[in-house]
């Protein structure tokens, strides 16, 4: 054990690991949980690896519900993958139970721990290096949607309430602007006006869900690149990991969030707005991969609403950044003055750009059908 994380030895000893654990090291570049790789020596001298994770209880205040979601989804995925002739040990996360038969372990300091089988011969990218990386990620998240298309999404816990309730986020934004606790509203009238002028987009998806024109789906809610494992041998997307934010939601939100950060030509906090646009090349790459991965499991309406998902998620994110700026930067960590304002501005620039490119986005979706 190289790490001094309290409770780790107790935790490692609590799970049904094959062989003798002999090394446990911090692993990966996750920001939310604390992740370790445990190596065990088997009788024949070979090694078996596991991922041991301490869950972040500050972020996830309902770890029990969270784990119920993860268990539900991974059990379902495993069955599906077996039915389809895939490799259930590499194409989904697999939970290792504790010696007491539980799906997670609570140590004596009230730390929550879980163990996954280690997915061998795979890696994840932290940054898009080439368009194919983005395409592989799209395929994997599309396939995730496809495999879970008949999962009873309503049975999942909403572990973070109202996570993508854009209308509620809009109300919260208005409150923050009205309260103006830092006296910053006067300086950002243009940005506030931008949000107000785009109000209709904050309830369009919620309304379609309420009218049942869009189905409730299992959503991942953290569709970034390094949450997909890539097969070392083939370079292809193998497995979607990091299921902490799996919740009932809209497929177009998962799609839209990927476009929001993945198809932007600049960083989220770029100050030179002339550099910020939504790349139609990358939009096409992701749309193609996502729709291929979905294998026809999206409804007509969901497909039609993909560009809307991108616009709404980007607007929502911009609203959240601006609301946080107005409230004194209490949620998103800042590294410079007006950091959240800069972030809000890039998102609003993207929204405007998407509106200009609306017809192109629709044509791309039609072409990928
Ligand atoms: P994030 O910052 O994305 O929320 P996190 O803290 O929730 O990350 P994970 O994404 O679950 O942590 O894991 C961190 C990293 O560990 C992953 O990016 C991946 O490289 C690696 N990893 C996680 N689970 C496995 C697994 N079952 N097999 C192999 N590697 C894994
Ligand atoms: Mg992750
Ligand atoms: Mg995570």
Short mmCIF file of C-alpha atoms and ligand atoms in Angstrom, two decimals:
data_model
loop_
_atom_site.label_atom_id
_atom_site.label_comp_id
_atom_site.label_asym_id
_atom_site.label_seq_id
_atom_site.Cartn_x
_atom_site.Cartn_y
_atom_site.Cartn_z
CA UNK A 1 0.00 0.00 0.00
CA UNK A 2 1.66 3.17 -1.18
CA UNK A 3 -1.19 5.36 -0.20
CA UNK A 4 -2.05 6.73 3.18
CA UNK A 5 -5.73 7.11 2.45
CA UNK A 6 -7.51 6.24 5.70
CA UNK A 7 -9.50 3.07 5.54
CA UNK A 8 -7.88 1.74 2.40
CA UNK A 9 -6.39 -1.42 3.87
CA UNK A 10 -9.59 -2.20 5.68
CA UNK A 11 -11.45 -1.65 2.42
CA UNK A 12 -9.15 -3.76 0.27
CA UNK A 13 -9.51 -6.60 2.76
CA UNK A 14 -13.28 -6.46 2.62
CA UNK A 15 -13.77 -7.57 -0.98
CA UNK A 16 -13.75 -10.98 -2.59
CA UNK A 17 -10.51 -10.63 -4.51
CA UNK A 18 -8.88 -13.56 -6.27
CA UNK A 19 -5.32 -14.20 -5.09
CA UNK A 20 -3.21 -12.20 -2.64
CA UNK A 21 -3.24 -8.42 -2.97
CA UNK A 22 0.39 -7.28 -3.02
CA UNK A 23 0.29 -3.76 -4.42
CA UNK A 24 -2.22 -0.93 -4.43
CA UNK A 25 -1.45 2.29 -6.29
CA UNK A 26 -3.31 5.49 -7.17
CA UNK A 27 -4.59 5.09 -10.69
CA UNK A 28 -5.94 7.12 -13.61
CA UNK A 29 -6.77 10.80 -13.88
CA UNK A 30 -10.27 10.98 -12.40
CA UNK A 31 -11.21 14.13 -10.51
CA UNK A 32 -14.18 12.97 -8.49
CA UNK A 33 -13.43 9.68 -6.79
CA UNK A 34 -10.16 8.37 -5.42
CA UNK A 35 -9.08 5.50 -7.64
CA UNK A 36 -6.54 2.75 -7.03
CA UNK A 37 -5.38 -0.29 -8.91
CA UNK A 38 -4.93 -3.38 -6.78
CA UNK A 39 -2.71 -6.19 -8.04
CA UNK A 40 -3.17 -9.72 -6.74
CA UNK A 41 -0.87 -12.70 -7.18
CA UNK A 42 -2.58 -15.94 -8.15
CA UNK A 43 -1.41 -19.47 -7.27
CA UNK A 44 0.22 -19.93 -10.69
CA UNK A 45 2.26 -16.74 -10.28
CA UNK A 46 0.15 -14.66 -12.67
CA UNK A 47 -1.47 -11.38 -11.65
CA UNK A 48 -5.05 -10.21 -11.48
CA UNK A 49 -5.99 -6.54 -11.21
CA UNK A 50 -8.88 -4.65 -9.73
CA UNK A 51 -10.02 -1.05 -9.54
CA UNK A 52 -10.65 0.01 -5.94
CA UNK A 53 -12.46 3.32 -5.59
CA UNK A 54 -13.37 5.46 -2.67
CA UNK A 55 -16.52 7.33 -3.65
CA UNK A 56 -16.69 11.08 -3.25
CA UNK A 57 -19.36 11.63 -0.62
CA UNK A 58 -19.26 15.42 -0.92
CA UNK A 59 -20.35 15.22 -4.53
CA UNK A 60 -22.56 12.17 -4.21
CA UNK A 61 -24.59 12.57 -1.09
CA UNK A 62 -26.61 9.41 -1.69
CA UNK A 63 -23.98 6.72 -2.25
CA UNK A 64 -26.49 3.94 -1.54
CA UNK A 65 -28.81 5.08 -4.32
CA UNK A 66 -25.86 5.71 -6.58
CA UNK A 67 -24.67 2.13 -6.12
CA UNK A 68 -28.17 0.77 -6.71
CA UNK A 69 -28.14 2.55 -10.06
CA UNK A 70 -24.70 1.19 -10.95
CA UNK A 71 -25.68 -2.34 -9.95
CA UNK A 72 -28.93 -2.15 -11.94
CA UNK A 73 -27.28 -0.90 -15.09
CA UNK A 74 -24.17 -3.11 -15.01
CA UNK A 75 -26.20 -6.26 -14.31
CA UNK A 76 -28.46 -5.45 -17.24
CA UNK A 77 -25.53 -4.63 -19.52
CA UNK A 78 -23.73 -7.83 -18.64
CA UNK A 79 -26.77 -9.92 -19.62
CA UNK A 80 -27.27 -7.98 -22.85
CA UNK A 81 -23.63 -8.30 -23.85
CA UNK A 82 -23.69 -12.05 -23.24
CA UNK A 83 -26.87 -12.40 -25.34
CA UNK A 84 -25.20 -10.49 -28.15
CA UNK A 85 -22.07 -12.63 -28.04
CA UNK A 86 -19.82 -9.88 -26.67
CA UNK A 87 -17.22 -10.06 -23.90
CA UNK A 88 -19.02 -9.17 -20.65
CA UNK A 89 -15.73 -8.86 -18.75
CA UNK A 90 -14.44 -6.07 -20.96
CA UNK A 91 -17.49 -4.34 -22.44
CA UNK A 92 -19.07 -3.29 -19.16
CA UNK A 93 -17.96 -2.50 -15.66
CA UNK A 94 -18.36 -5.49 -13.35
CA UNK A 95 -18.83 -5.02 -9.64
CA UNK A 96 -16.91 -7.29 -7.27
CA UNK A 97 -18.90 -8.00 -4.14
CA UNK A 98 -17.66 -7.78 -0.60
CA UNK A 99 -17.07 -10.87 1.49
CA UNK A 100 -20.39 -10.04 3.15
CA UNK A 101 -22.11 -10.24 -0.25
CA UNK A 102 -22.62 -6.47 -0.59
CA UNK A 103 -21.98 -4.29 -3.64
CA UNK A 104 -19.93 -1.77 -1.69
CA UNK A 105 -18.15 -1.45 1.63
CA UNK A 106 -18.47 1.19 4.31
CA UNK A 107 -15.28 1.46 6.37
CA UNK A 108 -15.14 2.34 10.07
CA UNK A 109 -14.58 6.03 9.17
CA UNK A 110 -17.74 6.00 7.06
CA UNK A 111 -15.82 5.97 3.77
CA UNK A 112 -17.64 4.27 0.89
CA UNK A 113 -15.65 1.87 -1.28
CA UNK A 114 -16.31 -0.32 -4.30
CA UNK A 115 -14.30 -2.66 -6.49
CA UNK A 116 -14.57 -3.21 -10.23
CA UNK A 117 -12.89 -5.82 -12.36
CA UNK A 118 -9.97 -4.19 -14.09
CA UNK A 119 -10.49 -3.87 -17.82
CA UNK A 120 -7.23 -5.20 -19.23
CA UNK A 121 -5.48 -4.04 -22.40
CA UNK A 122 -7.47 -0.86 -22.65
CA UNK A 123 -6.82 2.85 -22.06
CA UNK A 124 -8.66 6.14 -22.16
CA UNK A 125 -7.78 9.47 -23.79
CA UNK A 126 -7.85 12.64 -21.72
CA UNK A 127 -7.91 14.88 -24.80
CA UNK A 128 -9.16 14.52 -28.35
CA UNK A 129 -6.02 14.03 -30.44
CA UNK A 130 -7.73 13.19 -33.70
CA UNK A 131 -11.34 13.10 -34.95
CA UNK A 132 -11.42 9.30 -34.69
CA UNK A 133 -11.03 9.56 -30.88
CA UNK A 134 -14.21 11.59 -30.79
CA UNK A 135 -15.89 9.15 -33.17
CA UNK A 136 -14.98 6.16 -30.97
CA UNK A 137 -16.40 7.94 -27.96
CA UNK A 138 -19.62 8.67 -29.88
CA UNK A 139 -19.93 5.04 -30.95
CA UNK A 140 -19.46 3.88 -27.36
CA UNK A 141 -22.05 6.28 -25.93
CA UNK A 142 -24.46 5.47 -28.77
CA UNK A 143 -24.02 1.78 -28.09
CA UNK A 144 -24.55 2.40 -24.37
CA UNK A 145 -27.88 4.01 -25.27
CA UNK A 146 -28.69 1.09 -27.56
CA UNK A 147 -27.89 -1.61 -25.00
CA UNK A 148 -29.99 0.16 -22.39
CA UNK A 149 -32.88 1.10 -24.69
CA UNK A 150 -35.27 -1.31 -22.97
CA UNK A 151 -34.02 -0.67 -19.43
CA UNK A 152 -36.82 0.61 -17.17
CA UNK A 153 -35.24 4.06 -16.82
CA UNK A 154 -37.86 5.28 -14.35
CA UNK A 155 -36.63 2.74 -11.78
CA UNK A 156 -33.27 4.52 -11.54
CA UNK A 157 -32.75 6.97 -8.71
CA UNK A 158 -32.34 10.61 -9.54
CA UNK A 159 -29.14 10.84 -7.50
CA UNK A 160 -28.68 14.54 -8.27
CA UNK A 161 -32.13 16.03 -8.30
CA UNK A 162 -33.04 18.14 -11.33
CA UNK A 163 -29.60 17.65 -12.88
CA UNK A 164 -30.78 18.60 -16.35
CA UNK A 165 -34.06 20.25 -15.50
CA UNK A 166 -33.21 23.21 -17.70
CA UNK A 167 -36.38 25.12 -16.81
CA UNK A 168 -35.52 24.86 -13.11
CA UNK A 169 -31.96 25.94 -13.88
CA UNK A 170 -33.42 28.98 -15.64
CA UNK A 171 -35.49 29.86 -12.57
CA UNK A 172 -32.38 29.51 -10.41
CA UNK A 173 -30.55 31.79 -12.82
CA UNK A 174 -33.24 34.48 -12.59
CA UNK A 175 -33.10 34.29 -8.80
CA UNK A 176 -29.34 34.73 -8.82
CA UNK A 177 -29.62 37.71 -11.16
CA UNK A 178 -32.35 39.32 -9.04
CA UNK A 179 -30.52 38.72 -5.77
CA UNK A 180 -27.26 40.03 -7.25
CA UNK A 181 -25.45 39.37 -3.97
CA UNK A 182 -22.07 40.48 -5.32
CA UNK A 183 -23.35 43.56 -7.15
CA UNK A 184 -22.12 42.10 -10.43
CA UNK A 185 -25.35 42.17 -12.43
CA UNK A 186 -24.88 45.71 -13.72
CA UNK A 187 -21.68 44.67 -15.44
CA UNK A 188 -23.21 41.71 -17.29
CA UNK A 189 -26.49 43.11 -18.60
CA UNK A 190 -25.75 41.90 -22.11
CA UNK A 191 -25.22 38.33 -20.92
CA UNK A 192 -28.31 38.41 -18.73
CA UNK A 193 -30.32 39.66 -21.68
CA UNK A 194 -28.96 36.83 -23.80
CA UNK A 195 -30.33 34.26 -21.37
CA UNK A 196 -33.71 36.02 -21.11
CA UNK A 197 -34.02 36.16 -24.90
CA UNK A 198 -33.39 32.43 -25.11
CA UNK A 199 -35.86 31.40 -22.44
CA UNK A 200 -37.94 29.28 -24.82
CA UNK A 201 -35.05 26.85 -25.20
CA UNK A 202 -34.98 26.22 -21.48
CA UNK A 203 -38.27 24.34 -21.50
CA UNK A 204 -38.57 22.88 -24.99
CA UNK A 205 -37.09 19.47 -24.06
CA UNK A 206 -38.84 19.24 -20.71
CA UNK A 207 -42.15 19.96 -22.44
CA UNK A 208 -41.57 17.21 -25.00
CA UNK A 209 -40.79 14.77 -22.18
CA UNK A 210 -43.93 15.79 -20.30
CA UNK A 211 -46.00 15.25 -23.44
CA UNK A 212 -44.24 11.89 -23.87
CA UNK A 213 -42.96 12.95 -27.26
CA UNK A 214 -39.49 12.16 -26.01
CA UNK A 215 -38.93 8.93 -24.04
CA UNK A 216 -37.29 8.76 -20.63
CA UNK A 217 -33.92 7.04 -21.10
CA UNK A 218 -30.97 5.87 -19.10
CA UNK A 219 -28.47 8.70 -19.38
CA UNK A 220 -24.80 8.77 -18.43
CA UNK A 221 -24.44 12.50 -17.74
CA UNK A 222 -20.65 12.55 -17.86
CA UNK A 223 -19.96 11.69 -21.47
CA UNK A 224 -16.41 12.94 -21.64
CA UNK A 225 -13.68 11.24 -23.57
CA UNK A 226 -11.84 9.60 -20.69
CA UNK A 227 -14.98 7.84 -19.55
CA UNK A 228 -14.69 5.48 -22.50
CA UNK A 229 -12.13 2.69 -22.46
CA UNK A 230 -10.44 2.07 -25.82
CA UNK A 231 -9.23 -1.39 -26.78
CA UNK A 232 -5.43 -1.34 -27.12
CA UNK A 233 -5.47 -3.97 -29.83
CA UNK A 234 -8.12 -2.45 -32.09
CA UNK A 235 -8.19 1.24 -31.11
CA UNK A 236 -11.97 0.93 -30.89
CA UNK A 237 -14.27 2.10 -28.12
CA UNK A 238 -14.77 -0.86 -25.82
CA UNK A 239 -16.62 0.13 -22.68
CA UNK A 240 -18.35 3.11 -21.10
CA UNK A 241 -17.15 3.57 -17.51
CA UNK A 242 -17.76 6.02 -14.66
CA UNK A 243 -21.44 5.31 -14.07
CA UNK A 244 -21.82 7.54 -10.99
CA UNK A 245 -24.16 9.99 -12.69
CA UNK A 246 -26.32 7.42 -14.48
CA UNK A 247 -29.87 8.69 -14.08
CA UNK A 248 -33.19 8.81 -15.87
CA UNK A 249 -33.07 11.55 -18.51
CA UNK A 250 -33.04 12.44 -22.18
CA UNK A 251 -30.77 10.84 -24.75
CA UNK A 252 -30.39 14.18 -26.51
CA UNK A 253 -28.91 15.66 -23.33
CA UNK A 254 -26.06 13.14 -23.29
CA UNK A 255 -25.53 13.78 -26.97
CA UNK A 256 -25.74 17.54 -26.50
CA UNK A 257 -23.25 17.69 -23.67
CA UNK A 258 -20.70 15.80 -25.77
CA UNK A 259 -21.14 18.32 -28.58
CA UNK A 260 -20.99 21.23 -26.17
CA UNK A 261 -17.47 20.48 -25.05
CA UNK A 262 -16.20 18.13 -27.75
CA UNK A 263 -17.15 20.03 -30.92
CA UNK A 264 -16.09 23.44 -29.67
CA UNK A 265 -13.04 24.89 -31.41
CA UNK A 266 -11.78 26.47 -28.19
CA UNK A 267 -11.44 25.75 -24.51
CA UNK A 268 -14.41 26.28 -22.23
CA UNK A 269 -12.78 29.36 -20.68
CA UNK A 270 -11.26 30.94 -23.81
CA UNK A 271 -11.25 34.73 -23.49
CA UNK A 272 -10.86 35.45 -27.18
CA UNK A 273 -14.38 34.74 -28.37
CA UNK A 274 -13.34 34.93 -32.01
CA UNK A 275 -11.76 31.51 -31.45
CA UNK A 276 -14.97 29.95 -30.17
CA UNK A 277 -17.27 28.14 -32.58
CA UNK A 278 -19.04 24.82 -32.97
CA UNK A 279 -17.11 22.78 -35.53
CA UNK A 280 -19.48 21.23 -38.03
CA UNK A 281 -16.79 18.71 -38.91
CA UNK A 282 -16.68 17.49 -35.32
CA UNK A 283 -20.46 17.71 -35.01
CA UNK A 284 -20.70 15.38 -37.98
CA UNK A 285 -18.08 12.98 -36.63
CA UNK A 286 -19.91 12.68 -33.31
CA UNK A 287 -23.40 12.49 -34.83
CA UNK A 288 -22.32 9.73 -37.19
CA UNK A 289 -20.73 7.71 -34.41
CA UNK A 290 -23.58 8.24 -31.97
CA UNK A 291 -26.27 7.26 -34.45
CA UNK A 292 -24.33 4.24 -35.64
CA UNK A 293 -23.83 3.19 -32.04
CA UNK A 294 -27.54 3.59 -31.33
CA UNK A 295 -28.38 1.04 -34.05
CA UNK A 296 -31.77 2.59 -34.72
CA UNK A 297 -32.89 2.64 -31.10
CA UNK A 298 -33.54 6.40 -31.10
CA UNK A 299 -37.08 7.46 -31.99
CA UNK A 300 -37.77 9.82 -34.89
CA UNK A 301 -38.33 12.65 -32.48
CA UNK A 302 -35.12 11.99 -30.56
CA UNK A 303 -33.16 12.01 -33.79
CA UNK A 304 -34.82 15.23 -34.89
CA UNK A 305 -34.00 16.81 -31.52
CA UNK A 306 -30.26 16.06 -31.52
CA UNK A 307 -29.24 19.61 -32.56
CA UNK A 308 -31.68 20.95 -29.96
CA UNK A 309 -29.96 18.80 -27.35
CA UNK A 310 -26.65 20.44 -28.25
CA UNK A 311 -28.10 23.96 -28.08
CA UNK A 312 -30.00 23.41 -24.83
CA UNK A 313 -27.11 21.78 -23.01
CA UNK A 314 -24.81 24.59 -24.04
CA UNK A 315 -27.29 27.26 -22.97
CA UNK A 316 -27.90 25.44 -19.69
CA UNK A 317 -24.22 25.28 -18.95
CA UNK A 318 -23.74 28.96 -19.80
CA UNK A 319 -26.63 29.88 -17.51
CA UNK A 320 -25.07 27.90 -14.69
CA UNK A 321 -21.69 29.61 -15.15
CA UNK A 322 -23.31 33.04 -15.23
CA UNK A 323 -25.52 32.28 -12.22
CA UNK A 324 -22.43 31.15 -10.33
CA UNK A 325 -20.57 34.32 -11.30
CA UNK A 326 -23.49 36.39 -10.03
CA UNK A 327 -23.64 34.39 -6.80
CA UNK A 328 -19.95 34.79 -5.99
CA UNK A 329 -18.43 31.65 -7.56
CA UNK A 330 -19.61 29.17 -4.99
CA UNK A 331 -20.02 26.10 -7.20
CA UNK A 332 -17.46 26.02 -10.04
CA UNK A 333 -13.85 26.42 -8.97
CA UNK A 334 -12.27 29.55 -10.39
CA UNK A 335 -8.60 30.18 -11.10
CA UNK A 336 -8.83 33.84 -12.06
CA UNK A 337 -11.12 36.81 -11.70
CA UNK A 338 -14.29 36.59 -13.81
CA UNK A 339 -13.44 33.00 -14.72
CA UNK A 340 -17.07 31.91 -14.58
CA UNK A 341 -18.08 34.92 -16.66
CA UNK A 342 -15.53 33.92 -19.31
CA UNK A 343 -16.95 30.42 -19.27
CA UNK A 344 -20.51 31.70 -19.62
CA UNK A 345 -19.46 33.85 -22.58
CA UNK A 346 -17.95 30.92 -24.49
CA UNK A 347 -21.14 28.95 -24.00
CA UNK A 348 -23.33 31.82 -25.22
CA UNK A 349 -21.05 32.30 -28.21
CA UNK A 350 -21.49 28.60 -29.01
CA UNK A 351 -25.28 28.90 -28.69
CA UNK A 352 -25.31 31.80 -31.16
CA UNK A 353 -23.02 29.90 -33.50
CA UNK A 354 -25.23 26.80 -33.35
CA UNK A 355 -28.25 28.90 -34.22
CA UNK A 356 -26.45 30.22 -37.29
CA UNK A 357 -25.47 26.70 -38.26
CA UNK A 358 -28.89 25.23 -37.48
CA UNK A 359 -29.72 24.14 -41.03
CA UNK A 360 -26.29 22.54 -41.44
CA UNK A 361 -26.75 20.62 -38.20
CA UNK A 362 -30.14 19.39 -39.36
CA UNK A 363 -28.70 18.31 -42.71
CA UNK A 364 -25.90 16.42 -40.98
CA UNK A 365 -28.39 14.57 -38.78
CA UNK A 366 -30.52 13.74 -41.84
CA UNK A 367 -27.45 12.43 -43.66
CA UNK A 368 -26.48 10.20 -40.72
CA UNK A 369 -29.91 8.58 -40.39
P1 LIG B 1 -14.18 11.70 -13.43
O1 LIG B 1 -13.23 12.78 -13.12
O2 LIG B 1 -14.23 11.40 -14.91
O3 LIG B 1 -15.54 11.83 -12.83
P2 LIG B 1 -13.79 9.53 -11.55
O4 LIG B 1 -13.03 10.12 -10.44
O5 LIG B 1 -15.26 9.35 -11.38
O6 LIG B 1 -13.51 10.35 -12.89
P3 LIG B 1 -13.38 7.03 -12.99
O7 LIG B 1 -13.63 7.67 -14.29
O8 LIG B 1 -14.37 6.03 -12.52
O9 LIG B 1 -13.10 8.12 -11.85
O10 LIG B 1 -11.97 6.30 -13.01
C1 LIG B 1 -10.75 7.02 -13.18
C2 LIG B 1 -9.91 6.38 -14.26
O11 LIG B 1 -9.55 5.04 -13.85
C3 LIG B 1 -10.61 6.19 -15.59
O12 LIG B 1 -10.52 7.33 -16.42
C4 LIG B 1 -9.89 4.98 -16.18
O13 LIG B 1 -8.69 5.36 -16.81
C5 LIG B 1 -9.56 4.16 -14.95
N1 LIG B 1 -10.56 3.09 -14.72
C6 LIG B 1 -11.74 3.21 -14.07
N2 LIG B 1 -12.40 2.03 -14.01
C7 LIG B 1 -11.61 1.14 -14.65
C8 LIG B 1 -11.73 -0.28 -14.93
N3 LIG B 1 -12.78 -0.98 -14.52
N4 LIG B 1 -10.71 -0.85 -15.61
C9 LIG B 1 -9.62 -0.14 -16.00
N5 LIG B 1 -9.46 1.17 -15.77
C10 LIG B 1 -10.43 1.81 -15.11
MG1 LIG B 2 -14.13 9.41 -15.12
MG1 LIG B 3 -16.79 10.30 -12.51
#
